[in-house]
Amino acid sequence: MSSLRSHDDTWDIATSVGTTAVMVAAARAAETEREDPLITDPYARLLVTGAGTGIWETLLDKDFATKIESADAEAAAIFEHMGNYQAVRTHFFDEYFAAAVQAGVRQVVILASGLDSRAYRLEWPAGTTVYEIDQPKVLEYKAATLTEHGVQPKAERHEVPMDLRFDWPKALREAGFDAGRPTAWLAEGLLMYLPADAQDRLFEQITELSAPGSRIAAETAGHTAAERREEMRERFARFAAQFNLEQALDIQNLVYEDPDRADVTQWLNEHGWRANGVHSLAEMRRLNRSVELQHPHDDDAFATFVTAERI
């Protein structure tokens, strides 16, 4: 279990789980500014620089990777791998949404949406409604920042300021969600922050709200051996001290390493969905974004990208 989480914890964009949304947005900004980007997020940099974390802005420094390489080659490879993973993950779920709307789905729900900007940056067909569920302060920050810069969503966007541990289905319905219409759900960067029973309950609730033809995409929670977690924690501490990132959170302290967690693909196939999974490492290799690490994780440490359709 996590040492920094409790059953009733909360956060804004600059604390706890909230700051991980800034980290991911920084990775999207860095990817967007590459010569050969897999994804384009023109709003990621705005969302990072306005967050006031004083930490993840470092990732936007184009010389940062060079500094890491000169100090610690293995750390540089890990840093590159992390950035590539975020790019591949974003690309995969962008493609998922493209396929969903092509199939006629016009109702979208992004769970724990954080600084996800898909409602603003993807091309949505007319009549598409996007619901974003997250902590109130996180949603407030994103909307206010983008509005300040004149950025408007490309779909009808509805905020659902609700913690997923509470009665979010009721809040979603009250925001206009129609359980009788097919929905495209997304659980990206979420499941690792839930214990096993909460993960099961989340999928039960989604299933109850999903009409036939609905779709879901999810990033599973990887499992890292305790010895490897401690090794990475020590490396993180050395790295943070060397590059003045002591304020950065050790993400491992926010996630739940729960041995009872269900296999998402199997669970969905047993509960009225037709599901398939693509291992993230395989997707990274397919897109030529795989990085050779000196001490690679076991495959179980990396997520699987799962997609499913409601039967």
mmCIF file of C-alpha atoms in Angstrom:
data_model
loop_
_atom_site.group_PDB
_atom_site.id
_atom_site.type_symbol
_atom_site.label_atom_id
_atom_site.label_comp_id
_atom_site.label_asym_id
_atom_site.label_seq_id
_atom_site.Cartn_x
_atom_site.Cartn_y
_atom_site.Cartn_z
ATOM 1 C CA MET A 1 0.000 0.000 0.000
ATOM 2 C CA SER A 2 0.991 3.639 -0.392
ATOM 3 C CA SER A 3 2.570 5.669 2.393
ATOM 4 C CA LEU A 4 1.246 8.996 1.091
ATOM 5 C CA ARG A 5 -2.397 8.058 0.496
ATOM 6 C CA SER A 6 -5.395 7.758 2.778
ATOM 7 C CA HIS A 7 -9.009 6.820 2.168
ATOM 8 C CA ASP A 8 -10.196 10.441 2.299
ATOM 9 C CA ASP A 9 -7.235 12.370 0.862
ATOM 10 C CA THR A 10 -7.771 15.178 -1.613
ATOM 11 C CA TRP A 11 -5.548 17.377 -3.757
ATOM 12 C CA ASP A 12 -5.243 20.324 -6.084
ATOM 13 C CA ILE A 13 -3.060 20.613 -9.174
ATOM 14 C CA ALA A 14 0.132 21.237 -7.182
ATOM 15 C CA THR A 15 -0.134 18.473 -4.565
ATOM 16 C CA SER A 16 -0.238 14.669 -4.272
ATOM 17 C CA VAL A 17 -1.844 12.901 -7.255
ATOM 18 C CA GLY A 18 -2.653 16.303 -8.748
ATOM 19 C CA THR A 19 0.964 17.099 -9.467
ATOM 20 C CA THR A 20 1.321 13.888 -11.484
ATOM 21 C CA ALA A 21 -1.097 15.451 -13.973
ATOM 22 C CA VAL A 22 1.391 18.291 -14.384
ATOM 23 C CA MET A 23 4.188 15.779 -14.893
ATOM 24 C CA VAL A 24 2.223 14.024 -17.653
ATOM 25 C CA ALA A 25 1.346 17.343 -19.304
ATOM 26 C CA ALA A 26 5.055 18.238 -19.260
ATOM 27 C CA ALA A 27 5.787 14.989 -21.080
ATOM 28 C CA ARG A 28 3.129 15.825 -23.689
ATOM 29 C CA ALA A 29 4.604 19.298 -24.126
ATOM 30 C CA ALA A 30 8.087 17.859 -24.630
ATOM 31 C CA GLU A 31 6.755 15.336 -27.148
ATOM 32 C CA THR A 32 4.867 18.032 -29.050
ATOM 33 C CA GLU A 33 8.094 20.009 -29.462
ATOM 34 C CA ARG A 34 10.054 17.079 -30.935
ATOM 35 C CA GLU A 35 10.880 17.018 -34.632
ATOM 36 C CA ASP A 36 8.973 13.738 -35.015
ATOM 37 C CA PRO A 37 6.118 13.906 -32.469
ATOM 38 C CA LEU A 38 3.683 11.049 -32.044
ATOM 39 C CA ILE A 39 1.065 13.447 -30.671
ATOM 40 C CA THR A 40 0.404 17.169 -30.732
ATOM 41 C CA ASP A 41 -0.811 18.962 -27.630
ATOM 42 C CA PRO A 42 -0.517 22.740 -28.137
ATOM 43 C CA TYR A 43 -1.938 23.414 -24.667
ATOM 44 C CA ALA A 44 0.285 21.220 -22.524
ATOM 45 C CA ARG A 45 3.008 23.826 -22.021
ATOM 46 C CA LEU A 46 0.434 26.435 -20.953
ATOM 47 C CA LEU A 47 -0.985 24.059 -18.361
ATOM 48 C CA VAL A 48 2.440 23.197 -16.974
ATOM 49 C CA THR A 49 3.857 26.696 -16.728
ATOM 50 C CA GLY A 50 0.765 28.004 -14.957
ATOM 51 C CA ALA A 51 0.571 25.211 -12.396
ATOM 52 C CA GLY A 52 3.135 26.703 -10.047
ATOM 53 C CA THR A 53 4.692 23.412 -9.014
ATOM 54 C CA GLY A 54 8.224 24.688 -9.587
ATOM 55 C CA ILE A 55 9.188 21.116 -10.436
ATOM 56 C CA TRP A 56 7.906 19.725 -13.691
ATOM 57 C CA GLU A 57 8.721 22.892 -15.613
ATOM 58 C CA THR A 58 12.247 21.461 -15.578
ATOM 59 C CA LEU A 59 11.128 18.885 -18.125
ATOM 60 C CA LEU A 60 10.426 21.708 -20.568
ATOM 61 C CA ASP A 61 14.105 22.709 -20.580
ATOM 62 C CA LYS A 62 15.460 21.338 -23.853
ATOM 63 C CA ASP A 63 18.941 21.110 -22.327
ATOM 64 C CA PHE A 64 17.754 19.031 -19.389
ATOM 65 C CA ALA A 65 18.187 15.686 -21.152
ATOM 66 C CA THR A 66 21.732 16.640 -22.135
ATOM 67 C CA LYS A 67 22.525 17.518 -18.533
ATOM 68 C CA ILE A 68 21.240 14.150 -17.358
ATOM 69 C CA GLU A 69 23.200 12.286 -20.044
ATOM 70 C CA SER A 70 26.451 13.917 -18.968
ATOM 71 C CA ALA A 71 25.821 13.075 -15.312
ATOM 72 C CA ASP A 72 24.211 9.622 -15.430
ATOM 73 C CA ALA A 73 23.753 7.693 -18.683
ATOM 74 C CA GLU A 74 21.380 5.161 -17.158
ATOM 75 C CA ALA A 75 19.246 7.895 -15.608
ATOM 76 C CA ALA A 76 19.124 9.552 -19.033
ATOM 77 C CA ALA A 77 17.885 6.304 -20.590
ATOM 78 C CA ILE A 78 15.191 5.994 -17.913
ATOM 79 C CA PHE A 79 14.199 9.610 -18.490
ATOM 80 C CA GLU A 80 13.934 8.996 -22.244
ATOM 81 C CA HIS A 81 11.937 5.830 -21.666
ATOM 82 C CA MET A 82 9.469 7.649 -19.409
ATOM 83 C CA GLY A 83 8.921 10.363 -21.997
ATOM 84 C CA ASN A 84 8.477 7.832 -24.789
ATOM 85 C CA TYR A 85 6.023 5.851 -22.703
ATOM 86 C CA GLN A 86 3.838 8.910 -22.127
ATOM 87 C CA ALA A 87 3.894 9.739 -25.846
ATOM 88 C CA VAL A 88 2.963 6.180 -26.852
ATOM 89 C CA ARG A 89 0.224 5.998 -24.229
ATOM 90 C CA THR A 90 -1.300 9.292 -25.361
ATOM 91 C CA HIS A 91 -1.110 8.226 -29.010
ATOM 92 C CA PHE A 92 -2.810 4.903 -28.260
ATOM 93 C CA PHE A 93 -5.781 6.478 -26.494
ATOM 94 C CA ASP A 94 -6.073 9.271 -29.065
ATOM 95 C CA GLU A 95 -6.481 6.537 -31.675
ATOM 96 C CA TYR A 96 -9.024 4.795 -29.457
ATOM 97 C CA PHE A 97 -11.211 7.903 -29.403
ATOM 98 C CA ALA A 98 -10.838 8.363 -33.160
ATOM 99 C CA ALA A 99 -12.111 4.822 -33.707
ATOM 100 C CA ALA A 100 -14.977 5.298 -31.234
ATOM 101 C CA VAL A 101 -16.370 8.415 -32.907
ATOM 102 C CA GLN A 102 -15.889 6.850 -36.334
ATOM 103 C CA ALA A 103 -18.146 4.045 -35.087
ATOM 104 C CA GLY A 104 -20.787 6.622 -34.165
ATOM 105 C CA VAL A 105 -20.190 7.130 -30.441
ATOM 106 C CA ARG A 106 -20.939 10.714 -29.441
ATOM 107 C CA GLN A 107 -20.751 10.529 -25.646
ATOM 108 C CA VAL A 108 -17.336 10.486 -23.949
ATOM 109 C CA VAL A 109 -16.345 10.190 -20.294
ATOM 110 C CA ILE A 110 -12.772 10.814 -19.170
ATOM 111 C CA LEU A 111 -12.239 9.522 -15.644
ATOM 112 C CA ALA A 112 -9.742 11.372 -13.430
ATOM 113 C CA SER A 113 -9.162 13.677 -16.376
ATOM 114 C CA GLY A 114 -6.438 15.794 -14.769
ATOM 115 C CA LEU A 115 -4.868 18.061 -17.392
ATOM 116 C CA ASP A 116 -6.119 15.941 -20.291
ATOM 117 C CA SER A 117 -6.784 18.389 -23.137
ATOM 118 C CA ARG A 118 -8.498 16.047 -25.590
ATOM 119 C CA ALA A 119 -11.784 17.975 -25.394
ATOM 120 C CA TYR A 120 -9.807 20.950 -26.722
ATOM 121 C CA ARG A 121 -7.279 19.415 -29.118
ATOM 122 C CA LEU A 122 -8.942 16.443 -30.824
ATOM 123 C CA GLU A 123 -11.289 16.857 -33.771
ATOM 124 C CA TRP A 124 -14.703 15.785 -32.501
ATOM 125 C CA PRO A 125 -17.724 15.260 -34.780
ATOM 126 C CA ALA A 126 -20.653 17.613 -34.328
ATOM 127 C CA GLY A 127 -22.867 16.558 -31.431
ATOM 128 C CA THR A 128 -20.089 15.011 -29.335
ATOM 129 C CA THR A 129 -20.274 15.600 -25.581
ATOM 130 C CA VAL A 130 -17.229 15.103 -23.368
ATOM 131 C CA TYR A 131 -17.635 14.665 -19.603
ATOM 132 C CA GLU A 132 -14.543 15.145 -17.448
ATOM 133 C CA ILE A 133 -14.533 13.791 -13.906
ATOM 134 C CA ASP A 134 -11.893 14.879 -11.390
ATOM 135 C CA GLN A 135 -11.208 16.788 -8.190
ATOM 136 C CA PRO A 136 -12.898 20.222 -8.277
ATOM 137 C CA LYS A 137 -9.685 22.254 -7.985
ATOM 138 C CA VAL A 138 -8.012 20.311 -10.797
ATOM 139 C CA LEU A 139 -10.895 20.925 -13.211
ATOM 140 C CA GLU A 140 -11.112 24.551 -12.145
ATOM 141 C CA TYR A 141 -7.422 25.158 -12.836
ATOM 142 C CA LYS A 142 -7.513 23.613 -16.310
ATOM 143 C CA ALA A 143 -10.631 25.432 -17.486
ATOM 144 C CA ALA A 144 -9.524 28.787 -16.089
ATOM 145 C CA THR A 145 -6.044 28.534 -17.602
ATOM 146 C CA LEU A 146 -7.233 27.602 -21.078
ATOM 147 C CA THR A 147 -10.046 30.166 -21.035
ATOM 148 C CA GLU A 148 -7.542 32.845 -20.034
ATOM 149 C CA HIS A 149 -5.600 32.043 -23.211
ATOM 150 C CA GLY A 150 -8.686 32.033 -25.413
ATOM 151 C CA VAL A 151 -8.787 28.267 -25.842
ATOM 152 C CA GLN A 152 -12.248 26.742 -26.312
ATOM 153 C CA PRO A 153 -13.235 23.059 -26.392
ATOM 154 C CA LYS A 154 -13.981 21.430 -29.734
ATOM 155 C CA ALA A 155 -16.814 19.385 -28.244
ATOM 156 C CA GLU A 156 -19.553 20.153 -25.746
ATOM 157 C CA ARG A 157 -17.586 19.816 -22.516
ATOM 158 C CA HIS A 158 -19.106 19.200 -19.086
ATOM 159 C CA GLU A 159 -17.133 19.210 -15.850
ATOM 160 C CA VAL A 160 -18.090 16.703 -13.168
ATOM 161 C CA PRO A 161 -16.219 17.859 -10.035
ATOM 162 C CA MET A 162 -16.388 14.661 -8.049
ATOM 163 C CA ASP A 163 -13.982 12.283 -6.328
ATOM 164 C CA LEU A 164 -14.299 8.827 -7.890
ATOM 165 C CA ARG A 165 -14.493 7.311 -4.398
ATOM 166 C CA PHE A 166 -17.902 8.957 -3.919
ATOM 167 C CA ASP A 167 -21.158 8.833 -5.887
ATOM 168 C CA TRP A 168 -19.764 9.985 -9.218
ATOM 169 C CA PRO A 169 -22.416 8.121 -11.301
ATOM 170 C CA LYS A 170 -25.105 10.331 -9.741
ATOM 171 C CA ALA A 171 -23.049 13.465 -10.382
ATOM 172 C CA LEU A 172 -22.426 12.339 -13.968
ATOM 173 C CA ARG A 173 -26.138 11.860 -14.621
ATOM 174 C CA GLU A 174 -26.909 15.231 -13.081
ATOM 175 C CA ALA A 175 -24.412 16.780 -15.526
ATOM 176 C CA GLY A 176 -26.493 15.438 -18.431
ATOM 177 C CA PHE A 177 -25.028 11.970 -19.051
ATOM 178 C CA ASP A 178 -27.440 9.569 -20.766
ATOM 179 C CA ALA A 179 -26.877 5.922 -19.830
ATOM 180 C CA GLY A 180 -29.076 4.879 -22.725
ATOM 181 C CA ARG A 181 -26.536 6.120 -25.298
ATOM 182 C CA PRO A 182 -23.270 4.342 -26.179
ATOM 183 C CA THR A 183 -20.320 5.891 -24.359
ATOM 184 C CA ALA A 184 -16.570 5.903 -24.898
ATOM 185 C CA TRP A 185 -14.906 5.692 -21.468
ATOM 186 C CA LEU A 186 -11.264 6.348 -20.664
ATOM 187 C CA ALA A 187 -9.325 5.330 -17.532
ATOM 188 C CA GLU A 188 -5.817 6.552 -18.341
ATOM 189 C CA GLY A 189 -3.276 7.073 -15.567
ATOM 190 C CA LEU A 190 -5.876 6.120 -12.977
ATOM 191 C CA LEU A 191 -5.935 2.471 -11.925
ATOM 192 C CA MET A 192 -2.525 2.535 -10.218
ATOM 193 C CA TYR A 193 -3.930 5.061 -7.736
ATOM 194 C CA LEU A 194 -6.756 2.694 -6.729
ATOM 195 C CA PRO A 195 -6.621 -0.381 -4.485
ATOM 196 C CA ALA A 196 -7.966 -3.624 -5.919
ATOM 197 C CA ASP A 197 -11.478 -3.387 -4.495
ATOM 198 C CA ALA A 198 -11.878 0.193 -5.730
ATOM 199 C CA GLN A 199 -10.749 -0.851 -9.212
ATOM 200 C CA ASP A 200 -13.382 -3.585 -9.300
ATOM 201 C CA ARG A 201 -16.064 -1.196 -8.073
ATOM 202 C CA LEU A 202 -15.114 1.379 -10.703
ATOM 203 C CA PHE A 203 -15.563 -1.122 -13.532
ATOM 204 C CA GLU A 204 -18.833 -2.343 -12.016
ATOM 205 C CA GLN A 205 -20.147 1.224 -12.040
ATOM 206 C CA ILE A 206 -18.972 1.812 -15.605
ATOM 207 C CA THR A 207 -20.639 -1.411 -16.725
ATOM 208 C CA GLU A 208 -23.926 -0.394 -15.096
ATOM 209 C CA LEU A 209 -23.832 2.904 -17.020
ATOM 210 C CA SER A 210 -22.846 1.447 -20.396
ATOM 211 C CA ALA A 211 -25.375 0.813 -23.142
ATOM 212 C CA PRO A 212 -24.603 -1.848 -25.769
ATOM 213 C CA GLY A 213 -22.013 -0.516 -28.193
ATOM 214 C CA SER A 214 -20.218 1.425 -25.482
ATOM 215 C CA ARG A 215 -16.454 1.247 -25.407
ATOM 216 C CA ILE A 216 -13.818 1.487 -22.736
ATOM 217 C CA ALA A 217 -10.065 1.969 -22.765
ATOM 218 C CA ALA A 218 -7.855 1.579 -19.719
ATOM 219 C CA GLU A 219 -4.216 1.622 -18.741
ATOM 220 C CA THR A 220 -3.623 -1.196 -16.274
ATOM 221 C CA ALA A 221 -1.499 -0.896 -13.158
ATOM 222 C CA GLY A 222 1.869 -2.602 -13.491
ATOM 223 C CA HIS A 223 3.407 -4.576 -10.660
ATOM 224 C CA THR A 224 7.009 -3.984 -9.609
ATOM 225 C CA ALA A 225 8.856 -6.316 -7.252
ATOM 226 C CA ALA A 226 9.630 -4.813 -3.832
ATOM 227 C CA GLU A 227 13.394 -5.042 -4.380
ATOM 228 C CA ARG A 228 13.132 -3.200 -7.682
ATOM 229 C CA ARG A 229 10.865 -0.536 -6.147
ATOM 230 C CA GLU A 230 13.437 0.152 -3.448
ATOM 231 C CA GLU A 231 16.233 0.297 -6.010
ATOM 232 C CA MET A 232 14.273 2.838 -8.081
ATOM 233 C CA ARG A 233 13.419 4.855 -4.964
ATOM 234 C CA GLU A 234 17.108 5.163 -4.087
ATOM 235 C CA ARG A 235 17.985 6.147 -7.654
ATOM 236 C CA PHE A 236 15.191 8.718 -7.656
ATOM 237 C CA ALA A 237 16.532 10.248 -4.430
ATOM 238 C CA ARG A 238 20.047 10.558 -5.865
ATOM 239 C CA PHE A 239 18.723 11.967 -9.112
ATOM 240 C CA ALA A 240 16.483 14.499 -7.335
ATOM 241 C CA ALA A 241 19.339 15.715 -5.164
ATOM 242 C CA GLN A 242 21.697 16.057 -8.119
ATOM 243 C CA PHE A 243 19.272 18.126 -10.196
ATOM 244 C CA ASN A 244 17.583 20.098 -7.395
ATOM 245 C CA LEU A 245 14.326 18.216 -7.714
ATOM 246 C CA GLU A 246 13.950 17.301 -4.047
ATOM 247 C CA GLN A 247 10.398 18.679 -4.053
ATOM 248 C CA ALA A 248 9.353 16.251 -6.759
ATOM 249 C CA LEU A 249 7.146 13.428 -5.579
ATOM 250 C CA ASP A 250 8.283 9.834 -5.679
ATOM 251 C CA ILE A 251 5.359 8.479 -7.694
ATOM 252 C CA GLN A 252 5.809 5.034 -6.169
ATOM 253 C CA ASN A 253 4.598 6.458 -2.856
ATOM 254 C CA LEU A 254 1.281 7.441 -4.424
ATOM 255 C CA VAL A 255 0.337 4.155 -6.081
ATOM 256 C CA TYR A 256 -1.164 1.010 -4.637
ATOM 257 C CA GLU A 257 0.908 -2.140 -5.149
ATOM 258 C CA ASP A 258 -2.031 -4.437 -4.548
ATOM 259 C CA PRO A 259 -1.403 -8.159 -5.229
ATOM 260 C CA ASP A 260 -5.162 -8.822 -5.367
ATOM 261 C CA ARG A 261 -5.751 -6.502 -8.318
ATOM 262 C CA ALA A 262 -7.864 -8.124 -11.044
ATOM 263 C CA ASP A 263 -6.579 -8.578 -14.581
ATOM 264 C CA VAL A 264 -8.545 -5.882 -16.427
ATOM 265 C CA THR A 265 -8.902 -7.730 -19.730
ATOM 266 C CA GLN A 266 -10.122 -10.866 -17.991
ATOM 267 C CA TRP A 267 -12.501 -8.942 -15.724
ATOM 268 C CA LEU A 268 -14.113 -7.136 -18.644
ATOM 269 C CA ASN A 269 -14.466 -10.331 -20.687
ATOM 270 C CA GLU A 270 -16.263 -11.911 -17.736
ATOM 271 C CA HIS A 271 -18.648 -8.986 -17.222
ATOM 272 C CA GLY A 272 -20.330 -8.306 -20.533
ATOM 273 C CA TRP A 273 -17.503 -6.797 -22.561
ATOM 274 C CA ARG A 274 -15.371 -8.026 -25.441
ATOM 275 C CA ALA A 275 -11.850 -6.977 -24.440
ATOM 276 C CA ASN A 276 -8.303 -7.142 -25.752
ATOM 277 C CA GLY A 277 -5.022 -5.907 -24.349
ATOM 278 C CA VAL A 278 -1.832 -4.584 -25.947
ATOM 279 C CA HIS A 279 1.260 -4.578 -23.770
ATOM 280 C CA SER A 280 2.765 -1.101 -23.596
ATOM 281 C CA LEU A 281 6.277 -2.361 -24.376
ATOM 282 C CA ALA A 282 4.998 -3.997 -27.555
ATOM 283 C CA GLU A 283 3.316 -0.749 -28.551
ATOM 284 C CA MET A 284 6.529 1.177 -27.863
ATOM 285 C CA ARG A 285 8.440 -1.216 -30.095
ATOM 286 C CA ARG A 286 5.802 -0.959 -32.822
ATOM 287 C CA LEU A 287 6.150 2.825 -32.846
ATOM 288 C CA ASN A 288 9.962 2.693 -32.674
ATOM 289 C CA ARG A 289 10.022 4.280 -29.237
ATOM 290 C CA SER A 290 11.548 1.429 -27.268
ATOM 291 C CA VAL A 291 14.592 2.278 -25.122
ATOM 292 C CA GLU A 292 17.171 -0.292 -24.046
ATOM 293 C CA LEU A 293 17.738 0.025 -20.303
ATOM 294 C CA GLN A 294 20.764 -1.322 -18.476
ATOM 295 C CA HIS A 295 18.534 -2.887 -15.816
ATOM 296 C CA PRO A 296 15.118 -3.281 -17.429
ATOM 297 C CA HIS A 297 11.988 -3.927 -15.417
ATOM 298 C CA ASP A 298 10.126 -7.200 -15.669
ATOM 299 C CA ASP A 299 7.330 -7.001 -18.209
ATOM 300 C CA ASP A 300 4.825 -7.093 -15.319
ATOM 301 C CA ALA A 301 6.060 -3.665 -14.221
ATOM 302 C CA PHE A 302 4.704 -2.110 -17.397
ATOM 303 C CA ALA A 303 1.056 -1.437 -18.155
ATOM 304 C CA THR A 304 -1.196 -3.079 -20.677
ATOM 305 C CA PHE A 305 -3.460 -0.891 -22.787
ATOM 306 C CA VAL A 306 -6.903 -2.485 -22.744
ATOM 307 C CA THR A 307 -9.807 -1.703 -25.055
ATOM 308 C CA ALA A 308 -13.241 -3.278 -24.936
ATOM 309 C CA GLU A 309 -16.740 -3.026 -26.397
ATOM 310 C CA ARG A 310 -19.966 -3.615 -24.481
ATOM 311 C CA ILE A 311 -21.814 -6.610 -25.841
#
